[in-house]
XYZ file of C-alpha atoms in Angstrom:
160
model
C 129.078 99.340 173.273
C 129.586 98.498 176.894
C 130.180 94.890 177.808
C 129.061 94.898 181.455
C 127.017 97.968 182.322
C 125.237 100.731 180.464
C 122.552 103.302 181.161
C 120.441 104.622 178.327
C 117.617 107.107 178.240
C 115.159 106.571 175.422
C 112.306 108.759 174.284
C 109.147 106.689 174.047
C 105.777 107.563 172.539
C 102.656 106.016 173.962
C 100.762 104.188 171.236
C 97.805 106.132 169.833
C 98.837 109.245 171.725
C 101.001 112.267 171.085
C 102.454 111.995 174.569
C 106.161 111.275 174.853
C 108.072 110.187 177.890
C 111.682 109.400 178.659
C 112.571 105.960 179.934
C 115.508 104.841 182.040
C 117.111 101.644 180.713
C 119.615 99.703 182.791
C 121.609 97.325 180.616
C 123.677 94.629 182.300
C 125.686 92.094 180.331
C 124.154 93.432 177.075
C 120.569 92.832 178.274
C 118.008 95.432 179.357
C 117.177 94.362 182.907
C 115.257 97.432 184.051
C 113.161 99.855 182.031
C 111.127 102.527 183.802
C 109.601 105.877 182.830
C 111.310 108.892 184.383
C 109.085 111.285 186.328
C 109.871 114.972 185.969
C 107.757 116.576 188.706
C 110.686 117.026 191.087
C 113.807 116.455 188.968
C 114.636 117.155 185.336
C 116.549 114.812 183.013
C 119.763 116.712 183.787
C 119.238 116.108 187.518
C 118.891 112.358 186.997
C 121.977 112.184 184.779
C 123.985 114.205 187.308
C 122.923 111.866 190.119
C 123.782 108.768 188.060
C 127.248 110.134 187.215
C 127.902 111.003 190.875
C 126.628 107.590 191.960
C 128.996 105.811 189.586
C 131.900 108.022 190.689
C 131.255 106.842 194.270
C 132.269 103.327 193.209
C 135.892 104.537 193.231
C 135.788 105.081 196.999
C 132.662 103.347 198.330
C 131.286 99.824 198.368
C 127.681 101.025 197.920
C 125.898 103.581 195.800
C 122.512 104.000 194.153
C 120.929 105.206 190.936
C 117.749 107.195 191.511
C 115.316 106.207 188.770
C 112.220 107.993 190.069
C 111.959 110.878 192.511
C 108.602 112.472 193.233
C 107.982 114.768 196.160
C 105.408 116.805 194.231
C 102.319 115.882 196.266
C 100.580 119.208 195.643
C 99.163 117.851 192.388
C 97.730 114.752 194.073
C 100.654 112.512 193.170
C 101.925 109.893 195.576
C 105.372 110.733 196.919
C 108.064 108.169 196.334
C 111.514 107.149 195.266
C 112.736 104.261 193.122
C 116.399 103.397 193.194
C 118.752 100.724 192.052
C 121.191 100.077 194.871
C 124.641 99.010 193.722
C 127.040 96.936 195.802
C 130.717 96.490 194.903
C 131.867 93.032 195.939
C 135.629 92.631 196.470
C 136.418 95.033 193.581
C 135.481 92.452 190.970
C 131.671 92.275 190.850
C 128.756 94.666 191.039
C 125.373 93.632 192.404
C 122.271 95.683 191.530
C 119.040 95.593 193.512
C 115.916 97.660 192.743
C 114.164 99.455 195.626
C 110.843 101.236 195.880
C 109.959 103.670 198.655
C 106.399 104.877 198.146
C 103.869 106.874 200.122
C 103.960 105.759 203.784
C 107.462 104.296 203.599
C 108.709 107.431 201.847
C 107.077 109.704 204.441
C 108.798 107.712 207.231
C 112.115 108.236 205.417
C 111.593 111.994 205.375
C 111.127 112.077 209.145
C 114.731 110.907 209.486
C 116.327 113.103 206.822
C 115.460 115.134 203.749
C 115.833 113.144 200.535
C 117.952 114.767 197.834
C 120.951 114.101 195.553
C 123.385 114.279 198.448
C 121.401 112.290 201.028
C 120.072 109.539 198.726
C 123.084 107.348 199.570
C 122.089 107.353 203.261
C 118.958 105.370 202.361
C 120.708 102.421 200.693
C 119.373 99.212 202.173
C 121.557 96.147 202.845
C 121.753 93.670 199.988
C 119.269 90.829 200.433
C 118.518 87.740 198.409
C 115.174 86.988 200.152
C 112.549 89.057 201.961
C 111.040 88.385 205.414
C 108.520 85.986 203.866
C 111.253 83.919 202.197
C 110.516 85.158 198.688
C 113.496 85.639 196.416
C 114.300 89.289 195.705
C 115.298 90.526 192.273
C 118.924 91.445 191.618
C 121.470 91.407 188.821
C 125.263 91.176 188.687
C 128.106 91.993 186.338
C 131.869 92.291 186.368
C 133.252 95.557 187.722
C 135.333 97.323 185.072
C 136.565 100.742 186.318
C 137.449 101.897 182.773
C 133.968 101.069 181.542
C 132.458 102.957 184.501
C 134.658 105.992 183.697
C 133.435 105.941 180.079
C 129.820 105.739 181.229
C 130.338 108.668 183.630
C 131.833 110.763 180.807
C 128.872 109.919 178.581
C 126.364 110.910 181.289
C 128.107 114.256 181.767
C 127.754 115.233 178.096
């Protein structure tokens, strides 16, 4: 069990239905802080896991990275395009800060005018860390200690 950071994918069944979905679970300091269903219109489970492993590997050389937790550019079926991420900030090699982001519909379309969104370019869309929005409301974020060995173990697990 990881002490600081873990990512788990669980298979969930909707009550009273035979429909299953996979859920992304971000666990920080032994507590699930983010749980979201994964959408598979644009990426498959293997694509998400690959992106998460690459994102965590970036912590070796970068101060910022992101975990893509929802990617949908499949608007042909009437879906709204969008991206959900958890931006990660390494603070003085001892702490990690995590901040969820949501780029949907209009905001997502504006993003695409600047650059195509994919596994390689997703890091170009990381927003600066903020504790409050323009209206003064506190923004959600989490923190944990940065343990490079724990990150390496998590990367190996994601690559299985």
